[in-house]
Coordinates of C-alpha atoms and ligand atoms in Angstrom, one line a residue:
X1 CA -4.9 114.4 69.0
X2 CA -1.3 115.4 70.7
X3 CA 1.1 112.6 70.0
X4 CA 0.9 109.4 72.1
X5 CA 4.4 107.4 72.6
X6 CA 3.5 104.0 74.1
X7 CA 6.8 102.6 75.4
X8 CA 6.7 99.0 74.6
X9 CA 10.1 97.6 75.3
X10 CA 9.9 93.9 77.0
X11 CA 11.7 95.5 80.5
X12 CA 8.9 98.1 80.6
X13 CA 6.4 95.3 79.6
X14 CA 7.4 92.8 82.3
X15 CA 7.7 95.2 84.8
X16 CA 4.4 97.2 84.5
X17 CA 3.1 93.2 84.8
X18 CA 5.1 92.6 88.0
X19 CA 3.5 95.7 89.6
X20 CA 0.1 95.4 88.3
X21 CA -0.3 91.8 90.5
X22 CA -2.2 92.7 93.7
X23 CA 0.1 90.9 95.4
X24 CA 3.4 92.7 95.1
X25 CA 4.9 94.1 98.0
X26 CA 4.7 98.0 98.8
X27 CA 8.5 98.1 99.1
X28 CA 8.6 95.9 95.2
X29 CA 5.9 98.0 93.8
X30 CA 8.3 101.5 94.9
X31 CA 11.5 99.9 93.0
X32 CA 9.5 98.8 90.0
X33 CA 8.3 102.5 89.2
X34 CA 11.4 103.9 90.0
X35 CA 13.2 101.4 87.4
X36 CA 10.3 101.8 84.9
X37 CA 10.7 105.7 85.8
X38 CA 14.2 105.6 84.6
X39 CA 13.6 103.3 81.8
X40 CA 10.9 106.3 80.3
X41 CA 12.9 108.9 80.9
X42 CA 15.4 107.8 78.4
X43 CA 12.3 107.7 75.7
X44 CA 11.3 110.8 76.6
X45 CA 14.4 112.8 76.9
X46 CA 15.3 111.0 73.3
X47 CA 15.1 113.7 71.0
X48 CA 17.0 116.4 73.4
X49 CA 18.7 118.7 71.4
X50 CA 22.4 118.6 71.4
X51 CA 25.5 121.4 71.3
X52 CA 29.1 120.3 70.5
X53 CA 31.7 121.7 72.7
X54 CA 35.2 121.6 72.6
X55 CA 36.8 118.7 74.7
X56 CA 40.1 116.7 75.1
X57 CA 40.7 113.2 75.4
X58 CA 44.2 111.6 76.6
X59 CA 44.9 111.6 72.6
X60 CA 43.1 114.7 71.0
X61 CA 41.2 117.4 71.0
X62 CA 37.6 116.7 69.1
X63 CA 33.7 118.0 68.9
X64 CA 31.9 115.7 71.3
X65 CA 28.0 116.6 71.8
X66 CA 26.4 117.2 74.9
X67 CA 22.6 118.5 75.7
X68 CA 22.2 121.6 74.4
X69 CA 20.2 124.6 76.9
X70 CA 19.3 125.2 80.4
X71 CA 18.7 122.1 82.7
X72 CA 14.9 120.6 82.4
X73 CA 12.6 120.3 85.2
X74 CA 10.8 117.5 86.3
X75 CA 7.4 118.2 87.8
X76 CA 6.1 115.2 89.7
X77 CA 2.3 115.1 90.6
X78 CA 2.1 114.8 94.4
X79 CA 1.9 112.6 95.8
X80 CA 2.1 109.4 93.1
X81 CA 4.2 111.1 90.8
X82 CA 7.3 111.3 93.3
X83 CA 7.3 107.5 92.5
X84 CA 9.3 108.0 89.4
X85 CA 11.5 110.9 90.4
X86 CA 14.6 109.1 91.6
X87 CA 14.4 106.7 88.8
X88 CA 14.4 110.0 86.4
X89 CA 16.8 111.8 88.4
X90 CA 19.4 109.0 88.4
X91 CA 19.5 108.9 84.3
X92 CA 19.4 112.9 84.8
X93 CA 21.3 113.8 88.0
X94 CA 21.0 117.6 87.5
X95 CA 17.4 118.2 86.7
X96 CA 15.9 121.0 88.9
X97 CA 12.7 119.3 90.2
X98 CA 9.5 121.1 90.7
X99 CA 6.2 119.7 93.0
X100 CA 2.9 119.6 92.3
X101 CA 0.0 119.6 94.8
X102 CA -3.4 118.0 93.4
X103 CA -5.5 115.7 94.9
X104 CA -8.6 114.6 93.7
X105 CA -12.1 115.6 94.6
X106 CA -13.6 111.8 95.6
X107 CA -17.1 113.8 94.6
X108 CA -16.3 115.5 91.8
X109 CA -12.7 114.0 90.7
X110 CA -11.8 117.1 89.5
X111 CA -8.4 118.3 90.4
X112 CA -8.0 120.8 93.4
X113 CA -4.3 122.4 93.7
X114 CA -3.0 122.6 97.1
X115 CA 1.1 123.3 96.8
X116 CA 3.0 124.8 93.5
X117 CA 6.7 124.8 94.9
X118 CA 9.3 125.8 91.3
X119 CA 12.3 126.6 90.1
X120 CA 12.2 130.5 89.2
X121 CA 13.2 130.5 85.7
X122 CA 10.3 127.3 84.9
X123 CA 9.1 129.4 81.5
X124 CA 12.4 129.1 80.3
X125 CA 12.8 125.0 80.4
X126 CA 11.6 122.1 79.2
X127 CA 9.0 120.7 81.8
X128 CA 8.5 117.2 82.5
X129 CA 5.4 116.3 84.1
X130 CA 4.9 113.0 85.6
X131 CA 1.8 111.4 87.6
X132 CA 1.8 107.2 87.1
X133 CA -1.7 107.3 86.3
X134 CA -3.8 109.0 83.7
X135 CA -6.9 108.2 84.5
X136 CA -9.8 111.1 83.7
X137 CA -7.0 113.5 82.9
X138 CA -8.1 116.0 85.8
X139 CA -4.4 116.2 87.5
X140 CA -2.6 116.0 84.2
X141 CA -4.6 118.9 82.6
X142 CA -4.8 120.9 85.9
X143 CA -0.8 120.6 86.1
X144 CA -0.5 121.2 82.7
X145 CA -2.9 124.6 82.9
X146 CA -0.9 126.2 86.0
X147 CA 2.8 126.0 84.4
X148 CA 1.3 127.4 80.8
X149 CA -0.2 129.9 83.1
X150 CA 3.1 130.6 84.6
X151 CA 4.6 130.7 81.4
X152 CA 5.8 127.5 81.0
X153 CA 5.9 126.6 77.2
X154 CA 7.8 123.5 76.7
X155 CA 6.3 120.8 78.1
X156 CA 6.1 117.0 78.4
X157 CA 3.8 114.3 80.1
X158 CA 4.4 111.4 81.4
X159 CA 2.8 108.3 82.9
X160 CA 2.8 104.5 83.6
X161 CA -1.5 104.3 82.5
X162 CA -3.2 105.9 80.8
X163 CA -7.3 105.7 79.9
X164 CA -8.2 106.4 76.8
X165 CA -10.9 108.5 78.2
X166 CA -7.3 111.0 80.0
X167 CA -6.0 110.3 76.4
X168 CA -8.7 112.1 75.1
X169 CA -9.4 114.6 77.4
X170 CA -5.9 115.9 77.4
X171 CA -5.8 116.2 74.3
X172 CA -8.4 118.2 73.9
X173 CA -7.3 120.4 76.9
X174 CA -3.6 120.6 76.0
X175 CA -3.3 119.3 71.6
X176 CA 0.7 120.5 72.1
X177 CA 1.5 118.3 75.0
X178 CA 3.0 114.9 74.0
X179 CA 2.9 111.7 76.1
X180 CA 4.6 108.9 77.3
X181 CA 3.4 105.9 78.8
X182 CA 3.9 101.9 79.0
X183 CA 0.3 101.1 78.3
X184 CA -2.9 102.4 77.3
X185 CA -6.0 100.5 79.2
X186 CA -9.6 99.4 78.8
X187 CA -11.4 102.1 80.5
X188 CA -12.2 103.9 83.3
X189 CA -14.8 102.5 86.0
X190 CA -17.0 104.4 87.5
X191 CA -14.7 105.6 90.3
X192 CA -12.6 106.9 87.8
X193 CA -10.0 103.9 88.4
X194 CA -8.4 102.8 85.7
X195 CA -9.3 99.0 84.2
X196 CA -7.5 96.4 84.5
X197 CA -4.9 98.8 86.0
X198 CA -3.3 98.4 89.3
X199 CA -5.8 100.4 91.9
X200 CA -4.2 103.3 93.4
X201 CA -0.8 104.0 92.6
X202 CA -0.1 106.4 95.6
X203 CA -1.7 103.9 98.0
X204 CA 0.1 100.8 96.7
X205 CA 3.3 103.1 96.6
X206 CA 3.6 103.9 100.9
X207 CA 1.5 101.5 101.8
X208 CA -1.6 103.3 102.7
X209 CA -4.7 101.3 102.5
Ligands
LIG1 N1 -5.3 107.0 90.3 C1 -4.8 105.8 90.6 O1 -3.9 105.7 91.5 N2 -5.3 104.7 90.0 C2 -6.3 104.7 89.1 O2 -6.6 103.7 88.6 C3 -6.8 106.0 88.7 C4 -6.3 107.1 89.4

């Protein structure tokens, strides 16, 4: 089983709660995954590796750290993943940002790729893939297959839900890839939505349905 970090803190707690009410406004369900997107990008950027440079302050010179390597990416899921991006991009302003085109086959809910847009030098960075909802796994594993395939080897996932049935799956698919997400639900129903959940992450987000 790859390594699962469920990010309990009360903020992400009461927020994944305030979004999760059927009830919430599009425009309130947007902010609150762009605030819980920020508030997981900190846990998952936390181990970073840093590199001291040289620096000087109005009274000396010293060692101060800084993150060590070649900018990461972030690699939102189109369309739902998007939802997190600014939140991530405003705790890590110079991330180069690669999309992701999935959608789901209603039929078959396997995942059929429709736009891969990247920075050139992706195999060289850490990778940061992000769709709100893990829910069979199909997107996330899909996503995760095409950036090993184009050489991609540093890579990191994460979500607002998860099933354990996408827990389990991905692991199997991907046992290097380690997650991040606020809560891990029942189960999956037999549309493939998560349970209890919030229904559908990219609708609630513009308003679509
Ligand atoms: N995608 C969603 O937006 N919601 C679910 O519950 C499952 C997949």
């Amino acid at each position: 089983m790859n390594q699962v970090h469920v990010v309990s803190h009360p903020l992400v707690a009461h927020k994944l709660s305030l979004m999760r009410d059927k009830d919430r406004s599009t425009h309130g369900f947007r902010q609150l995954l762009n605030e819980i997107g920020m508030l997981l990008c900190y846990e998952v950027t936390r181990n970073l590796p840093l590199e001291y440079v040289t620096i000087a302050t109005p009274l000396a010179t010293m060692q101060a750290p800084v993150i060590a390597g070649k900018k990461l990416v972030l690699a939102p899921i189109l369309r739902a993943g998007t939802g997190f991006l600014d939140g991530m991009l405003q705790l890590v302003p110079s991330a180069r940002v690669a999309h992701i085109g999935l959608y789901r086959d209603p039929a078959t809910l396997q995942a059929v790729e429709y736009y891969f847009k990247a920075p050139l030098d992706i195999a060289e960075r850490l990778t940061i893939v992000m769709d709100p909802m893990l829910a069979t796994g199909h997107s996330a594993i899909a996503a995760l297959t095409l950036l090993k395939n184009r050489g991609v080897k540093d890579l990191r996932f994460v979500c607002l839900l998860a099933a354990p049935e996408g827990l389990a799956a991905l692991a199997a698919a991907h046992p290097d890839v380690e997650v991040w997400t606020a809560a891990v639900d029942s189960h999956l129903n037999d549309h493939g939505y998560i349970v209890p959940g919030l229904g559908d992450a990219g609708d609630r987000m513009y308003g679509t349905k």
